[in-house]
Short mmCIF file of C-alpha atoms in Angstrom, two decimals:
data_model
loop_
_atom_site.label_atom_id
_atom_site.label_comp_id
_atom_site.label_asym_id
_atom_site.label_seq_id
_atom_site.Cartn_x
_atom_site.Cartn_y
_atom_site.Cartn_z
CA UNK Q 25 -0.65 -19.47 -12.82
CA UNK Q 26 -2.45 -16.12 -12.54
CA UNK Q 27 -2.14 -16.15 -9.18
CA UNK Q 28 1.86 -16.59 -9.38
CA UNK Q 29 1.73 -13.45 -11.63
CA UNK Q 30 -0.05 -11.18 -9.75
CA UNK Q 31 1.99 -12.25 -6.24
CA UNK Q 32 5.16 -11.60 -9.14
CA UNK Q 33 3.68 -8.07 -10.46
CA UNK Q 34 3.37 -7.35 -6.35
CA UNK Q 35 6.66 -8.15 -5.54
CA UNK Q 36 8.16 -5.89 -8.12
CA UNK Q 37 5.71 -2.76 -7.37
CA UNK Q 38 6.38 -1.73 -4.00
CA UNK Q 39 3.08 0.95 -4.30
CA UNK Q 40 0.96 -1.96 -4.96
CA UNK Q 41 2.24 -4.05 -2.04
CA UNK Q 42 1.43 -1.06 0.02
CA UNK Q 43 -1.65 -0.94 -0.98
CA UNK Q 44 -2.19 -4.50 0.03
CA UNK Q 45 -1.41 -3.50 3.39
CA UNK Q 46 -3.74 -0.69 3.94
CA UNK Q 47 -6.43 -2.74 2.19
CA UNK Q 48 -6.23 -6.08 4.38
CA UNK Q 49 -6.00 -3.14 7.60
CA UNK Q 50 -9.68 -2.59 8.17
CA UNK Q 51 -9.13 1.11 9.24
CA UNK Q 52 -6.86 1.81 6.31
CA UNK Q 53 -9.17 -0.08 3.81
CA UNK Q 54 -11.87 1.84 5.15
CA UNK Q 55 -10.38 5.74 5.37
CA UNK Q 56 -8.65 5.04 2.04
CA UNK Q 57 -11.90 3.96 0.43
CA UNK Q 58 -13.54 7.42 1.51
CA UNK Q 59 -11.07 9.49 0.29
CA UNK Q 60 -10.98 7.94 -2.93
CA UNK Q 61 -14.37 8.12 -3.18
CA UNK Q 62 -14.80 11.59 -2.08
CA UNK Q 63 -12.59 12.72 -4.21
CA UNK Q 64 -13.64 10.76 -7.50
CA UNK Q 65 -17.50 11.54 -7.03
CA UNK Q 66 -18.85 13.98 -9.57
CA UNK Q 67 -20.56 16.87 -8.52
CA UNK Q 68 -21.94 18.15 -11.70
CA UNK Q 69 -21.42 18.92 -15.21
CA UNK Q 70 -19.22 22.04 -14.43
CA UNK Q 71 -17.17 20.32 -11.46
CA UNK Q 72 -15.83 17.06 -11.45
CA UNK Q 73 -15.47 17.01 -7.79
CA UNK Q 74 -15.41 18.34 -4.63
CA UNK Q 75 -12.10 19.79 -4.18
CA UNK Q 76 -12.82 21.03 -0.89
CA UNK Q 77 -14.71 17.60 0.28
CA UNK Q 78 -11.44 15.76 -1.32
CA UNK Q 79 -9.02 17.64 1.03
CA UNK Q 80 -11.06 17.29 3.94
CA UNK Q 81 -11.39 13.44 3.34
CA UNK Q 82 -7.69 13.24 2.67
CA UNK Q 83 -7.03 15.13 5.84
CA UNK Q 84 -8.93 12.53 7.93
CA UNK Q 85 -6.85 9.67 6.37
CA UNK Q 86 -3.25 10.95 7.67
CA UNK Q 87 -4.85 12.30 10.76
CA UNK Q 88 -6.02 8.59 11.35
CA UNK Q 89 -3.98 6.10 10.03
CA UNK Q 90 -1.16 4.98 11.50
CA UNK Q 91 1.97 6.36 9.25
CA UNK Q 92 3.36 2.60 8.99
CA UNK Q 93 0.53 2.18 6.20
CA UNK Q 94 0.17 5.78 5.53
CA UNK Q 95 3.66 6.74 4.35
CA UNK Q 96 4.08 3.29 2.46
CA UNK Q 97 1.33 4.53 0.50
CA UNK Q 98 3.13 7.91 -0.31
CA UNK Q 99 6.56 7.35 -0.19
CA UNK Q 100 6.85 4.14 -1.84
CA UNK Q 101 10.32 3.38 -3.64
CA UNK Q 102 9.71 2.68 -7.68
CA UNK Q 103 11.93 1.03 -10.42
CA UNK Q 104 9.06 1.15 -12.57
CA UNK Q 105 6.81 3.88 -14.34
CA UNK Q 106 3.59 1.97 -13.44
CA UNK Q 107 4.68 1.63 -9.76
CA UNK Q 108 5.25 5.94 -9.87
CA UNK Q 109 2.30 6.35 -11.49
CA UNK Q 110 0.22 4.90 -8.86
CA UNK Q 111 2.31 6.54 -6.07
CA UNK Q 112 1.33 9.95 -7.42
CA UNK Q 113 -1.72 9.12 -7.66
CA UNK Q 114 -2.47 7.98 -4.19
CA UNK Q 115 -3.43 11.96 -3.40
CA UNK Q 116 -6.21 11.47 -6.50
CA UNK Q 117 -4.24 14.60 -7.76
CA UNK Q 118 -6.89 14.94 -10.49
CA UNK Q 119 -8.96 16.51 -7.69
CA UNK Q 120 -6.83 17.20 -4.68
CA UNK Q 121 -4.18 19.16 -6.49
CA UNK Q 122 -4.49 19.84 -10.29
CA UNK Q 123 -6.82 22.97 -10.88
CA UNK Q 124 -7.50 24.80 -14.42
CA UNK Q 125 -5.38 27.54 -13.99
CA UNK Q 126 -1.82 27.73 -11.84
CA UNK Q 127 -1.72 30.42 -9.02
CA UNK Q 128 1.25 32.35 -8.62
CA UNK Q 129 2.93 30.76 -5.76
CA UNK Q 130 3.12 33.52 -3.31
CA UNK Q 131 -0.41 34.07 -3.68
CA UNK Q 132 -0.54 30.18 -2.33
CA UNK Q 133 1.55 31.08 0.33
CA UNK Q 134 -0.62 34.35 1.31
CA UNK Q 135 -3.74 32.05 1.29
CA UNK Q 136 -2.16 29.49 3.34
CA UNK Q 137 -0.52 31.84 6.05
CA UNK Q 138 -4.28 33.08 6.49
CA UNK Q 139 -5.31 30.27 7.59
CA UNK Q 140 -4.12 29.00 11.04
CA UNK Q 141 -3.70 25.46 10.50
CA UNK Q 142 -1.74 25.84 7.21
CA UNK Q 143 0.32 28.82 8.35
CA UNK Q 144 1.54 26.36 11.40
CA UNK Q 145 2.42 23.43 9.08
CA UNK Q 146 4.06 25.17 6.58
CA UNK Q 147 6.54 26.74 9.07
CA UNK Q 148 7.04 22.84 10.15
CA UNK Q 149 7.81 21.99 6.95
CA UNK Q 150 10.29 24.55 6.52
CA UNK Q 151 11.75 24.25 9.92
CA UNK Q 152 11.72 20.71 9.85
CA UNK Q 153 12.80 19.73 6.03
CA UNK Q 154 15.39 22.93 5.57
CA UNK Q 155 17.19 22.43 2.26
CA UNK Q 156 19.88 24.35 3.13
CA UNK Q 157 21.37 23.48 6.57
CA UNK Q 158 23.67 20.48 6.96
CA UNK Q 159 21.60 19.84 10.30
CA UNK Q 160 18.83 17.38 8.09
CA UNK Q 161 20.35 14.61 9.19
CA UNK Q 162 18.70 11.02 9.69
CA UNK Q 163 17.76 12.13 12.94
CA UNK Q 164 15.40 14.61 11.05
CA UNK Q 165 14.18 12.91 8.42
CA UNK Q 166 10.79 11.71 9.85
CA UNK Q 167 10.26 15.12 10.85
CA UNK Q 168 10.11 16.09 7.94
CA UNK Q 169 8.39 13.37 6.63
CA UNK Q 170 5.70 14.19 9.17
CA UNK Q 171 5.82 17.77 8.15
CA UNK Q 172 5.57 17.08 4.26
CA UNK Q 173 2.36 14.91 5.10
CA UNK Q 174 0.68 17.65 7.00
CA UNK Q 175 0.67 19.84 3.86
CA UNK Q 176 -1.68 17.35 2.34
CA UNK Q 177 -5.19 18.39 1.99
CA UNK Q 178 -4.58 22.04 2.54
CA UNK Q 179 -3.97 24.61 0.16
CA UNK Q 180 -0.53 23.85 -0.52
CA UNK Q 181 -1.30 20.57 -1.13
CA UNK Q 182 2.01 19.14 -2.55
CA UNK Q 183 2.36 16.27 -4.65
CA UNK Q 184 4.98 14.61 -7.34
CA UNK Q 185 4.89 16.20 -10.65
CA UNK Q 186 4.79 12.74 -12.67
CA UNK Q 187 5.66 9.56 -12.97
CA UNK Q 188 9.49 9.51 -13.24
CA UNK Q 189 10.98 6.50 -11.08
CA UNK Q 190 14.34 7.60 -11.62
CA UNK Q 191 14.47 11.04 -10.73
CA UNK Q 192 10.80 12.18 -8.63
CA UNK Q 193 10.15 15.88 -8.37
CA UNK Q 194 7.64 16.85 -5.55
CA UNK Q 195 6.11 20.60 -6.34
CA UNK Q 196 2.87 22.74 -5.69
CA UNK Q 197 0.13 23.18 -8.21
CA UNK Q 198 1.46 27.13 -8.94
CA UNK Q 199 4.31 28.99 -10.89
CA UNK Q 200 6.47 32.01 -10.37
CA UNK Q 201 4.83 33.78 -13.58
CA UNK Q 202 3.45 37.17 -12.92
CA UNK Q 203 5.30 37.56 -9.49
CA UNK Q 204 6.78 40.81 -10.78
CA UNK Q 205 9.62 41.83 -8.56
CA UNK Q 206 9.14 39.22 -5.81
CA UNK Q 207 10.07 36.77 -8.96
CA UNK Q 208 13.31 35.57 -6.79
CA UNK Q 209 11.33 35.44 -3.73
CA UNK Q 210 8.69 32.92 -5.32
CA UNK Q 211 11.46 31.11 -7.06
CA UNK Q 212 12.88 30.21 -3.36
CA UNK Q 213 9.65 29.50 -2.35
CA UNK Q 214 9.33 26.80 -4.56
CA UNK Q 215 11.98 25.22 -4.48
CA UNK Q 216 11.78 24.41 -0.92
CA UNK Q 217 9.52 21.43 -2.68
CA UNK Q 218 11.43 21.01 -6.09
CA UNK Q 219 15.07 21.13 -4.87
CA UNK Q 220 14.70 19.98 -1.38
CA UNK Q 221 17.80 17.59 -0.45
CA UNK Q 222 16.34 17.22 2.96
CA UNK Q 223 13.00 15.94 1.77
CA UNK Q 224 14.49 14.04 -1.15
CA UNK Q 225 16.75 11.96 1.40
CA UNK Q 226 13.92 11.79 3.50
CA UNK Q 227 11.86 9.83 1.10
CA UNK Q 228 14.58 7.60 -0.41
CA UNK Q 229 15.83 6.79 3.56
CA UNK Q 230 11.85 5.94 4.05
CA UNK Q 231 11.78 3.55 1.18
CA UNK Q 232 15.19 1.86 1.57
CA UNK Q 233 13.96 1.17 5.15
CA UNK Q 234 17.52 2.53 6.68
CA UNK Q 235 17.37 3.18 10.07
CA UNK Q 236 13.60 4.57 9.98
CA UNK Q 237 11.44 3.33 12.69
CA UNK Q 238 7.92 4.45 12.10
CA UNK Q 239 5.94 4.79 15.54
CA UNK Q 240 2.17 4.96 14.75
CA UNK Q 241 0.97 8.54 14.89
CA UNK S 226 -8.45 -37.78 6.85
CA UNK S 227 -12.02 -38.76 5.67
CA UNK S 228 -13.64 -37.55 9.03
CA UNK S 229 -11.54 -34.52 9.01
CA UNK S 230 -13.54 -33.54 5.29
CA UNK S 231 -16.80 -34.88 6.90
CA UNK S 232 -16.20 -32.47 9.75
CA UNK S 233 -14.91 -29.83 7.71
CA UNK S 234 -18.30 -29.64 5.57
CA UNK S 235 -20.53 -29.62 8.98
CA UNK S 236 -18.86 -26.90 9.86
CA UNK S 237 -21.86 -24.39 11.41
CA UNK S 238 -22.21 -21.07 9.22
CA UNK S 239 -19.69 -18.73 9.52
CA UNK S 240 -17.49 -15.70 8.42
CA UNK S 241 -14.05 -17.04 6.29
CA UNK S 242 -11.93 -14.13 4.44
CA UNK S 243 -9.16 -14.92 1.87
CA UNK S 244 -6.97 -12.63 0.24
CA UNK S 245 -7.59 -12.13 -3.53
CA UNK S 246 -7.22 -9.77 -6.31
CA UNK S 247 -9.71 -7.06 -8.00
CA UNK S 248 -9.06 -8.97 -11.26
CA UNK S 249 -10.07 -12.34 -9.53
CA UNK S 250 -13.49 -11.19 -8.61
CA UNK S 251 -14.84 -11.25 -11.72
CA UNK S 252 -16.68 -7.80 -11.45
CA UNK S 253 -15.11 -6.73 -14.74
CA UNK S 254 -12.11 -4.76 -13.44
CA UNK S 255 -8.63 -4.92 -14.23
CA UNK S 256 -6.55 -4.23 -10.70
CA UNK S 257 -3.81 -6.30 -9.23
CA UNK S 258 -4.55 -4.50 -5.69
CA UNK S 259 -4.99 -7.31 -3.16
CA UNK S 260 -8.42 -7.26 -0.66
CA UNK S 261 -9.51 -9.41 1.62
CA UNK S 262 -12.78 -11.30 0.50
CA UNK S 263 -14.64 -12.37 3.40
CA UNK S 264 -17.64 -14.92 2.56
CA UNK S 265 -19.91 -17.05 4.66
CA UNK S 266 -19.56 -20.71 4.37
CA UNK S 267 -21.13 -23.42 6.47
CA UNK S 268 -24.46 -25.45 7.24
CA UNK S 269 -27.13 -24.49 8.60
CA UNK S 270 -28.74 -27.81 10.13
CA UNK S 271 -29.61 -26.63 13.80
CA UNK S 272 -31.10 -23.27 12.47
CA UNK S 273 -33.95 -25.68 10.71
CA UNK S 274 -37.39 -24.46 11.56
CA UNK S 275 -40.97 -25.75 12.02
CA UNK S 276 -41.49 -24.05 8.19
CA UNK S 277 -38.59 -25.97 6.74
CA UNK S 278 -40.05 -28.81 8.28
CA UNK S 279 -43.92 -28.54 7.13
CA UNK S 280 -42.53 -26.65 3.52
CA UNK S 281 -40.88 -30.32 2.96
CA UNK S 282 -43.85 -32.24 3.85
CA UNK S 283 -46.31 -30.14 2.04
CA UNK S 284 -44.26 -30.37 -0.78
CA UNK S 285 -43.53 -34.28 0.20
CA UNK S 286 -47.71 -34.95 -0.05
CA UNK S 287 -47.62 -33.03 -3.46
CA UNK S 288 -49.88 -30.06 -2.43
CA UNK S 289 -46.50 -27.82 -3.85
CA UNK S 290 -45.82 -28.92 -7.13
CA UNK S 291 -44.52 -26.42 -9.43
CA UNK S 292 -42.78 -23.64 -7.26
CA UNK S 293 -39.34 -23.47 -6.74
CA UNK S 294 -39.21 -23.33 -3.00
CA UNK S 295 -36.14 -24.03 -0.53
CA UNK S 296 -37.24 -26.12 2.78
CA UNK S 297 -33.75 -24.99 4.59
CA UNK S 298 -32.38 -22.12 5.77
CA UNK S 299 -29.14 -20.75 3.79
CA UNK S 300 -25.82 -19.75 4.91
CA UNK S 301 -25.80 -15.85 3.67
CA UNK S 302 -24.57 -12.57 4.67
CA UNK S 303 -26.32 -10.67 7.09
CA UNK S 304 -24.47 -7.44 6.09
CA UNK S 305 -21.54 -6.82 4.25
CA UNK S 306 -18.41 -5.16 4.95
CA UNK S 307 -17.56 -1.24 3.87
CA UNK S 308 -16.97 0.21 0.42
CA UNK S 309 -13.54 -0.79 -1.42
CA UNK S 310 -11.41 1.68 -3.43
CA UNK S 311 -8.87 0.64 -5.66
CA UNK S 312 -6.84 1.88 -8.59
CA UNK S 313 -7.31 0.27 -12.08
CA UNK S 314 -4.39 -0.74 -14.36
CA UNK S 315 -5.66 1.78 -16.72
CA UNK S 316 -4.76 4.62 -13.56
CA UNK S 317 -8.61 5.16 -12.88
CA UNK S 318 -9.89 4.62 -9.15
CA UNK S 319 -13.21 2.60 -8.75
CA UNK S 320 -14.97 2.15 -5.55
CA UNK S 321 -17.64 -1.04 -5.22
CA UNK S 322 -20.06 -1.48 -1.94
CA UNK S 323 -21.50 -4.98 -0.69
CA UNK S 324 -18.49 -6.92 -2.12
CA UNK S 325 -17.55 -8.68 1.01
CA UNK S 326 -19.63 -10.07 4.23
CA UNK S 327 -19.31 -8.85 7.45
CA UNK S 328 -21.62 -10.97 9.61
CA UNK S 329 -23.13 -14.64 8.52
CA UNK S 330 -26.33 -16.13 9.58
CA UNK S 331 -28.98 -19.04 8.56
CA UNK S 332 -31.90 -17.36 7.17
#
């Protein structure tokens, strides 16, 4: 009987299921565990974790695992609160993205564009998942998938805001207070994550399973 | 059908995995995430050595009497597979090591 009701609670929780699949991968099982584990150790009193340590470790994971378990993980399609919930955690926001204070968003951006590897995958993400242009078509949409992913464990580090099922908003860990007169400028910025079409479609065209193929990485 | 259960149980030790819950391991967590449990199941009859043999006689002629001691070798992991990660149903992630064999032997 309580094995009926967990194969049940599975069915309905498509996060869960994809979690199956990375565990009973060896690779997966394994990159996932470090991650999580990096990013959930305590360091000391003061700091609950390494957030550098955490990025790095999440890093590894999409550089290494194939996408077909990777992006189940991430872009998982919910019904349920419990089934969001876990998809936003699957970053271990705790440590990879929430921080005491908020930047201000350009400051982010400044950080990032000083640093080679996130200045080139930020200008993939917005080539490649561009909000505005009817040209995000299917065609693009792993693209921009890919793109989105490659933000992960840097210093835009995106992630969904909470557990909505019905309505997910992706964002960065900042706000547009204190921006002074580049306040329109950091409002733009942003939402290229919280009002992306592109990347919205993107995700619900990944989880529907509608004419994605997935090559491994 | 009775030989196939007689062979079945002289099966030499060896790695088997099944696929079963955090919850069902009994470790005192509450997940529904799904891992594969590999465990080591088998005899151990031709891994019997000249010890097992002279631990059972010495303890045969009564010269052992009230130690607990085991005269044959035992089908156990030699090592065990890597950590496992998993998120509670309370939202909290857990990892637990040496859950899960990686390579069997008689010892």
């Amino acid at each position: 009987m309580k094995g009926t009701d967990s194969a049940a609670a599975s069915r309905s929780n498509p996060c869960l299921e994809a979690a199956k699949a990375c565990n009973l991968n060896d690779n997966c099982k394994k990159l996932r565990s470090a991650y999580i584990s990096t990013c959930n150790k305590e360091v000391s009193a003061s700091e609950h974790c390494s957030q550098r340590r955490c990025r790095k470790a999440l890093r590894h994971f999409f550089d290494q695992v194939p996408s077909a378990y990777s992006y189940r993980l991430l872009f998982c399609p919910c019904k349920d609160q419990a089934c969001a919930e876990r998809r936003r955690q699957t970053i271990v926001p705790d440590c990879s993205y929430q921080e005491t204070e908020k930047p201000n968003c350009l400051t982010l951006r400044s950080q990032c564009r000083a640093e080679p590897l996130c200045r080139s995958r930020l200008a993939d993400f917005h080539s490649n998942c561009q909000a505005f242009l009817t040209s995000c078509s299917r065609d693009n949409y792993q693209a921009c998938l890919d793109s989105y992913t490659g933000l992960i464990g840097l210093d835009l580090t995106p992630n969904y805001v909470d557990a909505s099922f019905s309505n997910p908003m992706i964002s960065l860990w900042c706000s547009c207070q204190g921006s002074g007169n580049m306040e329109e400028e950091c409002e733009k910025f942003l939402k290229d994550f919280t009002e992306n079409a592109c990347l919205r479609n993107a995700i619900q065209a990944f989880g529907n399973g509608t004419g994605l193929t997935f090559s491994p990485k | 059908n009775r030989m196939k259960r007689a062979k079945a149980r002289h099966k030499p030790c060896s790695l088997k995995e099944l696929e079963v819950t955090i919850s069902e391991l009994g470790l005192g967590y509450n997940s529904d995430e799904t891992v594969l449990f590999r465990y080591c199941s088998g005899t151990c009859e031709s891994a019997v050595r000249n010890y097992d043999v002279s631990l059972k006689h010495v303890r045969s002629i009564r010269k052992i009497r009230k130690e607990k001691v085991r005269a044959r070798p035992c089908c156990r992991p030699l090592s065990y597979d890597d950590d496992v990660s998993f998120l509670d149903t309370g939202n909290r992630y857990y990892t637990v090591n040496e859950v899960s064999a990686k390579e069997c032997g008689c010892v």
